[in-house]
Amino acid sequence: MSGLLALLDDVAGIAKVAAASVDDIAGQAAKAGSKAAGAVIDDAAVTPKYVQGFEPARELPIIWKIARGSIFNKLVFLLPAGLALSAFAPWMIPPLLMLGGAYLCFEGAEKIAHVILPHDDHSGGPDGSHDIEDPMRLEEKKVEGAIKTDFILSAEIMTIALAAIPTSSFWMEAATLATVAVMITVAVYGSVALIVKMDDIGLWLSQAGRLAATRGFGRGIVKAMPYLMKTLSIVGTAAMLWVGGSIIVHGLAQMGWHAPEDMIHSIAVAVAGGLPENLRGAGEWIVTAACDGVLGLALGLALIPIGTRFIAPIWRATLGSEKKTA
């Protein structure tokens, strides 16, 4: 009997350790995922444009295809690459983070420049899909383009998450990164699916609602969706600049140049010092984010000529070659 009790006690102890490990993985995944907020918001803001112009019945299948490609990229390509970096070349993580941060700054600044400065309007997107008449072929090209864009953002998300994970065992890092990959993919594409179908939900409520208030609420949703999409785009752009600038500042500090980080911290503390005590923490965070965003915008604007001259032609050539070989 005592042996059985001892065995049960050992089983209970193992269960407690396992539960603690699951809690640790979930906690680390939540913290690591929160560090990638800017890229996540941008991912959710970018994806809805890929289903515009399609029949409502094809919207969710398209989102599912993109989400499936996204989780495949994260788990099959990016997770092993991230673990290999962490194990064999951890010194490469800060430079890679800064490279990704620079990309976010470039993307955010380019969106602002696209709105402010005159430009040629090329309808149909960068993949040339506007020249394709077959709806199924158009859908395939849109999905391919979305997965390519998602791959870049996913690489940034996974790198940020990897850098945010405390030093731990290989399997803990692997489980945490896998959890981050699944959580973020579900959050992003679940949100995208809801956003894309909100106008259909509003239209259904406006027509099938039994109460006048319900029908009015449905009409309100339909009218609000264009403003929601515009707001989401603005928030995504601001998040890219803020997170990109923050990554650059922290990366420079990790590589030994603390001046930008110290200067931003001093400005934030000075501004927050003039606020009521209960608002100083929030004020310091807002000022820090604003400074990071301004720095990110300046860097992104400086990178636009480079990106336009070298990166964009390579991107278009890659997509164009796929179109010809298809």
PDB file of C-alpha atoms in Angstrom, residues 44-300:
ATOM      1  CA  ALA A  44      -3.630  41.701 -39.895  1.00  0.00           C
ATOM      2  CA  ALA A  45      -3.877  45.062 -41.649  1.00  0.00           C
ATOM      3  CA  VAL A  46      -2.218  43.884 -44.875  1.00  0.00           C
ATOM      4  CA  THR A  47      -4.014  40.575 -45.460  1.00  0.00           C
ATOM      5  CA  PRO A  48      -7.642  41.753 -46.100  1.00  0.00           C
ATOM      6  CA  LYS A  49      -6.601  43.441 -49.350  1.00  0.00           C
ATOM      7  CA  TYR A  50      -5.845  40.033 -50.865  1.00  0.00           C
ATOM      8  CA  VAL A  51      -9.514  39.003 -50.831  1.00  0.00           C
ATOM      9  CA  GLN A  52     -10.876  42.230 -52.281  1.00  0.00           C
ATOM     10  CA  GLY A  53     -12.712  41.736 -55.571  1.00  0.00           C
ATOM     11  CA  PHE A  54     -13.571  38.072 -55.023  1.00  0.00           C
ATOM     12  CA  GLU A  55     -16.984  36.491 -54.549  1.00  0.00           C
ATOM     13  CA  PRO A  56     -17.999  36.398 -50.851  1.00  0.00           C
ATOM     14  CA  ALA A  57     -18.077  32.588 -50.989  1.00  0.00           C
ATOM     15  CA  ARG A  58     -14.336  32.539 -51.832  1.00  0.00           C
ATOM     16  CA  GLU A  59     -13.174  34.918 -49.097  1.00  0.00           C
ATOM     17  CA  LEU A  60     -12.872  32.428 -46.234  1.00  0.00           C
ATOM     18  CA  PRO A  61     -11.281  29.689 -48.409  1.00  0.00           C
ATOM     19  CA  ILE A  62      -8.660  32.217 -49.549  1.00  0.00           C
ATOM     20  CA  ILE A  63      -7.931  33.264 -45.972  1.00  0.00           C
ATOM     21  CA  TRP A  64      -7.636  29.581 -44.989  1.00  0.00           C
ATOM     22  CA  LYS A  65      -5.110  28.969 -47.786  1.00  0.00           C
ATOM     23  CA  ILE A  66      -3.016  31.941 -46.655  1.00  0.00           C
ATOM     24  CA  ALA A  67      -3.210  30.888 -42.994  1.00  0.00           C
ATOM     25  CA  ARG A  68      -2.182  27.331 -43.880  1.00  0.00           C
ATOM     26  CA  GLY A  69       0.815  28.643 -45.821  1.00  0.00           C
ATOM     27  CA  SER A  70       1.689  30.955 -42.943  1.00  0.00           C
ATOM     28  CA  ILE A  71       1.715  28.238 -40.274  1.00  0.00           C
ATOM     29  CA  PHE A  72       3.688  25.954 -42.612  1.00  0.00           C
ATOM     30  CA  ASN A  73       6.347  28.635 -43.106  1.00  0.00           C
ATOM     31  CA  LYS A  74       6.564  29.317 -39.382  1.00  0.00           C
ATOM     32  CA  LEU A  75       6.816  25.700 -38.219  1.00  0.00           C
ATOM     33  CA  VAL A  76       8.749  24.084 -41.075  1.00  0.00           C
ATOM     34  CA  PHE A  77      11.172  26.843 -42.098  1.00  0.00           C
ATOM     35  CA  LEU A  78      11.353  29.673 -39.573  1.00  0.00           C
ATOM     36  CA  LEU A  79      11.207  27.703 -36.310  1.00  0.00           C
ATOM     37  CA  PRO A  80      14.163  25.389 -37.130  1.00  0.00           C
ATOM     38  CA  ALA A  81      16.130  28.338 -38.515  1.00  0.00           C
ATOM     39  CA  GLY A  82      15.476  30.343 -35.337  1.00  0.00           C
ATOM     40  CA  LEU A  83      16.510  27.467 -33.068  1.00  0.00           C
ATOM     41  CA  ALA A  84      19.675  26.930 -35.106  1.00  0.00           C
ATOM     42  CA  LEU A  85      20.561  30.605 -34.738  1.00  0.00           C
ATOM     43  CA  SER A  86      19.910  30.503 -31.007  1.00  0.00           C
ATOM     44  CA  ALA A  87      22.082  27.398 -30.582  1.00  0.00           C
ATOM     45  CA  PHE A  88      24.990  28.091 -32.926  1.00  0.00           C
ATOM     46  CA  ALA A  89      25.024  31.805 -33.773  1.00  0.00           C
ATOM     47  CA  PRO A  90      23.151  33.832 -31.122  1.00  0.00           C
ATOM     48  CA  TRP A  91      25.279  36.857 -32.030  1.00  0.00           C
ATOM     49  CA  MET A  92      23.377  37.027 -35.348  1.00  0.00           C
ATOM     50  CA  ILE A  93      19.997  37.607 -33.698  1.00  0.00           C
ATOM     51  CA  PRO A  94      20.423  41.372 -32.951  1.00  0.00           C
ATOM     52  CA  PRO A  95      21.635  42.198 -36.500  1.00  0.00           C
ATOM     53  CA  LEU A  96      18.805  40.144 -38.002  1.00  0.00           C
ATOM     54  CA  LEU A  97      16.342  41.884 -35.726  1.00  0.00           C
ATOM     55  CA  MET A  98      17.693  45.247 -36.843  1.00  0.00           C
ATOM     56  CA  LEU A  99      17.423  44.183 -40.476  1.00  0.00           C
ATOM     57  CA  GLY A 100      13.803  43.245 -39.891  1.00  0.00           C
ATOM     58  CA  GLY A 101      13.251  46.491 -37.987  1.00  0.00           C
ATOM     59  CA  ALA A 102      14.672  48.430 -40.920  1.00  0.00           C
ATOM     60  CA  TYR A 103      12.263  46.597 -43.219  1.00  0.00           C
ATOM     61  CA  LEU A 104       9.322  47.571 -41.003  1.00  0.00           C
ATOM     62  CA  CYS A 105      10.498  51.198 -41.046  1.00  0.00           C
ATOM     63  CA  PHE A 106      10.808  51.084 -44.832  1.00  0.00           C
ATOM     64  CA  GLU A 107       7.328  49.610 -45.262  1.00  0.00           C
ATOM     65  CA  GLY A 108       5.746  52.137 -42.888  1.00  0.00           C
ATOM     66  CA  ALA A 109       7.510  55.124 -44.452  1.00  0.00           C
ATOM     67  CA  GLU A 110       6.658  53.928 -47.964  1.00  0.00           C
ATOM     68  CA  LYS A 111       2.964  53.781 -47.069  1.00  0.00           C
ATOM     69  CA  ILE A 112       3.097  57.360 -45.780  1.00  0.00           C
ATOM     70  CA  ALA A 113       5.032  58.539 -48.843  1.00  0.00           C
ATOM     71  CA  HIS A 114       2.510  56.753 -51.067  1.00  0.00           C
ATOM     72  CA  VAL A 115      -0.294  58.822 -49.531  1.00  0.00           C
ATOM     73  CA  ILE A 116       1.517  62.158 -49.425  1.00  0.00           C
ATOM     74  CA  LEU A 117       3.570  62.168 -52.624  1.00  0.00           C
ATOM     75  CA  PRO A 118       2.211  61.891 -56.202  1.00  0.00           C
ATOM     76  CA  HIS A 119       2.552  58.424 -57.708  1.00  0.00           C
ATOM     77  CA  ASP A 120       1.424  56.282 -60.594  1.00  0.00           C
ATOM     78  CA  ASP A 121      -1.623  54.161 -59.808  1.00  0.00           C
ATOM     79  CA  HIS A 122      -0.956  50.586 -60.860  1.00  0.00           C
ATOM     80  CA  SER A 123      -4.160  48.727 -60.244  1.00  0.00           C
ATOM     81  CA  GLY A 124      -4.126  45.053 -59.507  1.00  0.00           C
ATOM     82  CA  GLY A 125      -1.195  44.946 -57.121  1.00  0.00           C
ATOM     83  CA  PRO A 126       2.492  44.078 -57.516  1.00  0.00           C
ATOM     84  CA  ASP A 127       1.924  40.531 -58.742  1.00  0.00           C
ATOM     85  CA  GLY A 128       0.376  41.557 -62.035  1.00  0.00           C
ATOM     86  CA  SER A 129      -2.736  39.581 -61.252  1.00  0.00           C
ATOM     87  CA  HIS A 130      -4.956  42.237 -62.803  1.00  0.00           C
ATOM     88  CA  ASP A 131      -3.922  40.840 -66.194  1.00  0.00           C
ATOM     89  CA  ILE A 132      -5.285  37.384 -65.378  1.00  0.00           C
ATOM     90  CA  GLU A 133      -8.871  36.762 -66.422  1.00  0.00           C
ATOM     91  CA  ASP A 134      -9.334  33.261 -64.979  1.00  0.00           C
ATOM     92  CA  PRO A 135     -10.779  33.713 -61.441  1.00  0.00           C
ATOM     93  CA  MET A 136      -9.078  30.562 -60.128  1.00  0.00           C
ATOM     94  CA  ARG A 137      -5.712  31.648 -61.530  1.00  0.00           C
ATOM     95  CA  LEU A 138      -6.229  35.095 -60.049  1.00  0.00           C
ATOM     96  CA  GLU A 139      -6.965  33.499 -56.687  1.00  0.00           C
ATOM     97  CA  GLU A 140      -3.801  31.392 -56.875  1.00  0.00           C
ATOM     98  CA  LYS A 141      -1.659  34.437 -57.632  1.00  0.00           C
ATOM     99  CA  LYS A 142      -3.232  36.433 -54.820  1.00  0.00           C
ATOM    100  CA  VAL A 143      -2.607  33.613 -52.341  1.00  0.00           C
ATOM    101  CA  GLU A 144       1.007  33.261 -53.513  1.00  0.00           C
ATOM    102  CA  GLY A 145       1.598  36.988 -53.090  1.00  0.00           C
ATOM    103  CA  ALA A 146      -0.012  37.011 -49.639  1.00  0.00           C
ATOM    104  CA  ILE A 147       2.083  34.061 -48.445  1.00  0.00           C
ATOM    105  CA  LYS A 148       5.270  35.774 -49.642  1.00  0.00           C
ATOM    106  CA  THR A 149       4.381  38.946 -47.760  1.00  0.00           C
ATOM    107  CA  ASP A 150       3.404  36.894 -44.721  1.00  0.00           C
ATOM    108  CA  PHE A 151       6.735  35.051 -44.816  1.00  0.00           C
ATOM    109  CA  ILE A 152       8.650  38.305 -44.353  1.00  0.00           C
ATOM    110  CA  LEU A 153       6.410  39.453 -41.511  1.00  0.00           C
ATOM    111  CA  SER A 154       6.443  35.966 -39.947  1.00  0.00           C
ATOM    112  CA  ALA A 155      10.242  35.905 -40.023  1.00  0.00           C
ATOM    113  CA  GLU A 156      10.267  39.205 -38.151  1.00  0.00           C
ATOM    114  CA  ILE A 157       7.675  37.960 -35.647  1.00  0.00           C
ATOM    115  CA  MET A 158       9.576  34.731 -34.952  1.00  0.00           C
ATOM    116  CA  THR A 159      12.912  36.543 -34.596  1.00  0.00           C
ATOM    117  CA  ILE A 160      11.412  39.057 -32.165  1.00  0.00           C
ATOM    118  CA  ALA A 161       9.796  36.229 -30.214  1.00  0.00           C
ATOM    119  CA  LEU A 162      13.062  34.275 -30.113  1.00  0.00           C
ATOM    120  CA  ALA A 163      14.945  37.286 -28.765  1.00  0.00           C
ATOM    121  CA  ALA A 164      12.281  37.775 -26.068  1.00  0.00           C
ATOM    122  CA  ILE A 165      12.477  34.192 -24.753  1.00  0.00           C
ATOM    123  CA  PRO A 166      14.582  33.926 -21.568  1.00  0.00           C
ATOM    124  CA  THR A 167      17.575  31.580 -21.710  1.00  0.00           C
ATOM    125  CA  SER A 168      16.184  28.074 -21.360  1.00  0.00           C
ATOM    126  CA  SER A 169      16.487  24.545 -22.707  1.00  0.00           C
ATOM    127  CA  PHE A 170      16.286  23.704 -26.399  1.00  0.00           C
ATOM    128  CA  TRP A 171      12.915  22.005 -26.021  1.00  0.00           C
ATOM    129  CA  MET A 172      11.471  24.883 -23.994  1.00  0.00           C
ATOM    130  CA  GLU A 173      12.509  27.345 -26.701  1.00  0.00           C
ATOM    131  CA  ALA A 174      11.111  25.058 -29.400  1.00  0.00           C
ATOM    132  CA  ALA A 175       7.787  24.631 -27.603  1.00  0.00           C
ATOM    133  CA  THR A 176       7.541  28.371 -26.906  1.00  0.00           C
ATOM    134  CA  LEU A 177       8.262  29.314 -30.521  1.00  0.00           C
ATOM    135  CA  ALA A 178       5.778  26.739 -31.791  1.00  0.00           C
ATOM    136  CA  THR A 179       3.166  28.112 -29.401  1.00  0.00           C
ATOM    137  CA  VAL A 180       3.890  31.657 -30.571  1.00  0.00           C
ATOM    138  CA  ALA A 181       3.564  30.545 -34.207  1.00  0.00           C
ATOM    139  CA  VAL A 182       0.187  28.900 -33.643  1.00  0.00           C
ATOM    140  CA  MET A 183      -1.192  31.648 -31.363  1.00  0.00           C
ATOM    141  CA  ILE A 184      -0.229  34.473 -33.704  1.00  0.00           C
ATOM    142  CA  THR A 185      -1.459  32.696 -36.833  1.00  0.00           C
ATOM    143  CA  VAL A 186      -4.821  31.954 -35.224  1.00  0.00           C
ATOM    144  CA  ALA A 187      -5.095  35.515 -33.866  1.00  0.00           C
ATOM    145  CA  VAL A 188      -4.117  37.199 -37.146  1.00  0.00           C
ATOM    146  CA  TYR A 189      -6.179  35.131 -39.555  1.00  0.00           C
ATOM    147  CA  GLY A 190      -9.106  34.733 -37.182  1.00  0.00           C
ATOM    148  CA  SER A 191      -9.206  38.535 -36.961  1.00  0.00           C
ATOM    149  CA  VAL A 192      -8.822  38.863 -40.732  1.00  0.00           C
ATOM    150  CA  ALA A 193     -11.697  36.435 -41.330  1.00  0.00           C
ATOM    151  CA  LEU A 194     -13.907  38.389 -38.949  1.00  0.00           C
ATOM    152  CA  ILE A 195     -12.964  41.727 -40.507  1.00  0.00           C
ATOM    153  CA  VAL A 196     -13.534  40.487 -44.047  1.00  0.00           C
ATOM    154  CA  LYS A 197     -16.957  39.021 -43.235  1.00  0.00           C
ATOM    155  CA  MET A 198     -18.185  41.894 -41.049  1.00  0.00           C
ATOM    156  CA  ASP A 199     -19.835  43.668 -43.968  1.00  0.00           C
ATOM    157  CA  ASP A 200     -21.665  40.442 -44.896  1.00  0.00           C
ATOM    158  CA  ILE A 201     -22.757  40.043 -41.271  1.00  0.00           C
ATOM    159  CA  GLY A 202     -23.960  43.634 -41.221  1.00  0.00           C
ATOM    160  CA  LEU A 203     -25.820  43.192 -44.496  1.00  0.00           C
ATOM    161  CA  TRP A 204     -27.516  40.024 -43.201  1.00  0.00           C
ATOM    162  CA  LEU A 205     -28.549  41.772 -39.977  1.00  0.00           C
ATOM    163  CA  SER A 206     -29.914  44.755 -41.905  1.00  0.00           C
ATOM    164  CA  GLN A 207     -32.091  42.474 -44.017  1.00  0.00           C
ATOM    165  CA  ALA A 208     -33.018  39.605 -41.693  1.00  0.00           C
ATOM    166  CA  GLY A 209     -33.147  41.369 -38.321  1.00  0.00           C
ATOM    167  CA  ARG A 210     -36.523  41.138 -36.609  1.00  0.00           C
ATOM    168  CA  LEU A 211     -36.110  44.351 -34.645  1.00  0.00           C
ATOM    169  CA  ALA A 212     -35.589  47.810 -36.090  1.00  0.00           C
ATOM    170  CA  ALA A 213     -32.619  48.243 -33.756  1.00  0.00           C
ATOM    171  CA  THR A 214     -31.016  45.066 -35.110  1.00  0.00           C
ATOM    172  CA  ARG A 215     -31.487  46.169 -38.713  1.00  0.00           C
ATOM    173  CA  GLY A 216     -30.113  49.603 -37.857  1.00  0.00           C
ATOM    174  CA  PHE A 217     -27.109  48.003 -36.167  1.00  0.00           C
ATOM    175  CA  GLY A 218     -26.474  45.950 -39.311  1.00  0.00           C
ATOM    176  CA  ARG A 219     -26.594  49.048 -41.506  1.00  0.00           C
ATOM    177  CA  GLY A 220     -24.238  50.759 -39.096  1.00  0.00           C
ATOM    178  CA  ILE A 221     -21.721  47.915 -39.457  1.00  0.00           C
ATOM    179  CA  VAL A 222     -21.855  48.156 -43.262  1.00  0.00           C
ATOM    180  CA  LYS A 223     -21.308  51.920 -43.177  1.00  0.00           C
ATOM    181  CA  ALA A 224     -18.518  51.660 -40.579  1.00  0.00           C
ATOM    182  CA  MET A 225     -16.418  49.025 -42.371  1.00  0.00           C
ATOM    183  CA  PRO A 226     -14.595  51.401 -44.770  1.00  0.00           C
ATOM    184  CA  TYR A 227     -13.617  53.590 -41.817  1.00  0.00           C
ATOM    185  CA  LEU A 228     -12.527  50.529 -39.833  1.00  0.00           C
ATOM    186  CA  MET A 229     -10.298  49.360 -42.673  1.00  0.00           C
ATOM    187  CA  LYS A 230      -8.770  52.818 -42.986  1.00  0.00           C
ATOM    188  CA  THR A 231      -8.188  53.016 -39.218  1.00  0.00           C
ATOM    189  CA  LEU A 232      -6.638  49.559 -39.217  1.00  0.00           C
ATOM    190  CA  SER A 233      -4.268  50.601 -41.990  1.00  0.00           C
ATOM    191  CA  ILE A 234      -3.225  53.723 -40.048  1.00  0.00           C
ATOM    192  CA  VAL A 235      -2.697  51.764 -36.834  1.00  0.00           C
ATOM    193  CA  GLY A 236      -0.698  49.137 -38.702  1.00  0.00           C
ATOM    194  CA  THR A 237       1.558  51.778 -40.259  1.00  0.00           C
ATOM    195  CA  ALA A 238       2.128  53.511 -36.909  1.00  0.00           C
ATOM    196  CA  ALA A 239       2.870  50.161 -35.271  1.00  0.00           C
ATOM    197  CA  MET A 240       5.427  49.300 -37.950  1.00  0.00           C
ATOM    198  CA  LEU A 241       7.284  52.583 -37.437  1.00  0.00           C
ATOM    199  CA  TRP A 242       7.140  52.343 -33.647  1.00  0.00           C
ATOM    200  CA  VAL A 243       8.267  48.708 -33.456  1.00  0.00           C
ATOM    201  CA  GLY A 244      10.845  49.109 -36.223  1.00  0.00           C
ATOM    202  CA  GLY A 245      12.375  52.156 -34.560  1.00  0.00           C
ATOM    203  CA  SER A 246      12.339  50.432 -31.173  1.00  0.00           C
ATOM    204  CA  ILE A 247      14.137  47.388 -32.601  1.00  0.00           C
ATOM    205  CA  ILE A 248      16.818  49.595 -34.128  1.00  0.00           C
ATOM    206  CA  VAL A 249      17.349  51.548 -30.894  1.00  0.00           C
ATOM    207  CA  HIS A 250      17.579  48.429 -28.724  1.00  0.00           C
ATOM    208  CA  GLY A 251      19.768  46.679 -31.284  1.00  0.00           C
ATOM    209  CA  LEU A 252      22.230  49.562 -31.304  1.00  0.00           C
ATOM    210  CA  ALA A 253      22.332  49.437 -27.497  1.00  0.00           C
ATOM    211  CA  GLN A 254      23.030  45.692 -27.570  1.00  0.00           C
ATOM    212  CA  MET A 255      25.885  46.306 -29.998  1.00  0.00           C
ATOM    213  CA  GLY A 256      27.425  48.925 -27.702  1.00  0.00           C
ATOM    214  CA  TRP A 257      25.981  52.260 -28.876  1.00  0.00           C
ATOM    215  CA  HIS A 258      23.671  53.381 -26.065  1.00  0.00           C
ATOM    216  CA  ALA A 259      23.364  57.066 -27.008  1.00  0.00           C
ATOM    217  CA  PRO A 260      20.026  56.865 -28.935  1.00  0.00           C
ATOM    218  CA  GLU A 261      18.361  54.722 -26.248  1.00  0.00           C
ATOM    219  CA  ASP A 262      19.660  56.948 -23.429  1.00  0.00           C
ATOM    220  CA  MET A 263      18.529  60.110 -25.221  1.00  0.00           C
ATOM    221  CA  ILE A 264      15.005  58.780 -25.830  1.00  0.00           C
ATOM    222  CA  HIS A 265      14.781  57.596 -22.220  1.00  0.00           C
ATOM    223  CA  SER A 266      15.869  61.026 -20.947  1.00  0.00           C
ATOM    224  CA  ILE A 267      13.265  62.802 -23.112  1.00  0.00           C
ATOM    225  CA  ALA A 268      10.525  60.413 -21.968  1.00  0.00           C
ATOM    226  CA  VAL A 269      11.409  60.820 -18.299  1.00  0.00           C
ATOM    227  CA  ALA A 270      11.568  64.626 -18.618  1.00  0.00           C
ATOM    228  CA  VAL A 271       8.158  64.835 -20.311  1.00  0.00           C
ATOM    229  CA  ALA A 272       6.539  62.329 -17.951  1.00  0.00           C
ATOM    230  CA  GLY A 273       7.913  64.261 -14.969  1.00  0.00           C
ATOM    231  CA  GLY A 274       5.478  67.080 -15.726  1.00  0.00           C
ATOM    232  CA  LEU A 275       2.456  64.787 -15.565  1.00  0.00           C
ATOM    233  CA  PRO A 276       0.436  63.675 -12.530  1.00  0.00           C
ATOM    234  CA  GLU A 277       2.086  60.773 -10.743  1.00  0.00           C
ATOM    235  CA  ASN A 278      -0.559  58.245 -11.768  1.00  0.00           C
ATOM    236  CA  LEU A 279      -0.022  59.112 -15.459  1.00  0.00           C
ATOM    237  CA  ARG A 280       3.769  59.170 -15.527  1.00  0.00           C
ATOM    238  CA  GLY A 281       4.207  55.525 -16.482  1.00  0.00           C
ATOM    239  CA  ALA A 282       1.801  55.778 -19.399  1.00  0.00           C
ATOM    240  CA  GLY A 283       3.233  59.147 -20.408  1.00  0.00           C
ATOM    241  CA  GLU A 284       6.781  57.786 -20.452  1.00  0.00           C
ATOM    242  CA  TRP A 285       5.697  54.850 -22.597  1.00  0.00           C
ATOM    243  CA  ILE A 286       3.833  57.076 -25.069  1.00  0.00           C
ATOM    244  CA  VAL A 287       6.763  59.479 -25.441  1.00  0.00           C
ATOM    245  CA  THR A 288       9.197  56.580 -25.894  1.00  0.00           C
ATOM    246  CA  ALA A 289       6.962  55.006 -28.544  1.00  0.00           C
ATOM    247  CA  ALA A 290       6.578  58.371 -30.298  1.00  0.00           C
ATOM    248  CA  CYS A 291      10.354  58.934 -30.361  1.00  0.00           C
ATOM    249  CA  ASP A 292      10.903  55.412 -31.657  1.00  0.00           C
ATOM    250  CA  GLY A 293       8.263  56.047 -34.318  1.00  0.00           C
ATOM    251  CA  VAL A 294       9.861  59.317 -35.438  1.00  0.00           C
ATOM    252  CA  LEU A 295      13.238  57.606 -35.648  1.00  0.00           C
ATOM    253  CA  GLY A 296      11.639  54.742 -37.567  1.00  0.00           C
ATOM    254  CA  LEU A 297      10.004  57.170 -40.000  1.00  0.00           C
ATOM    255  CA  ALA A 298      13.290  59.005 -40.612  1.00  0.00           C
ATOM    256  CA  LEU A 299      15.129  55.734 -41.238  1.00  0.00           C
ATOM    257  CA  GLY A 300      12.323  54.441 -43.457  1.00  0.00           C
TER     258      GLY A 300
END
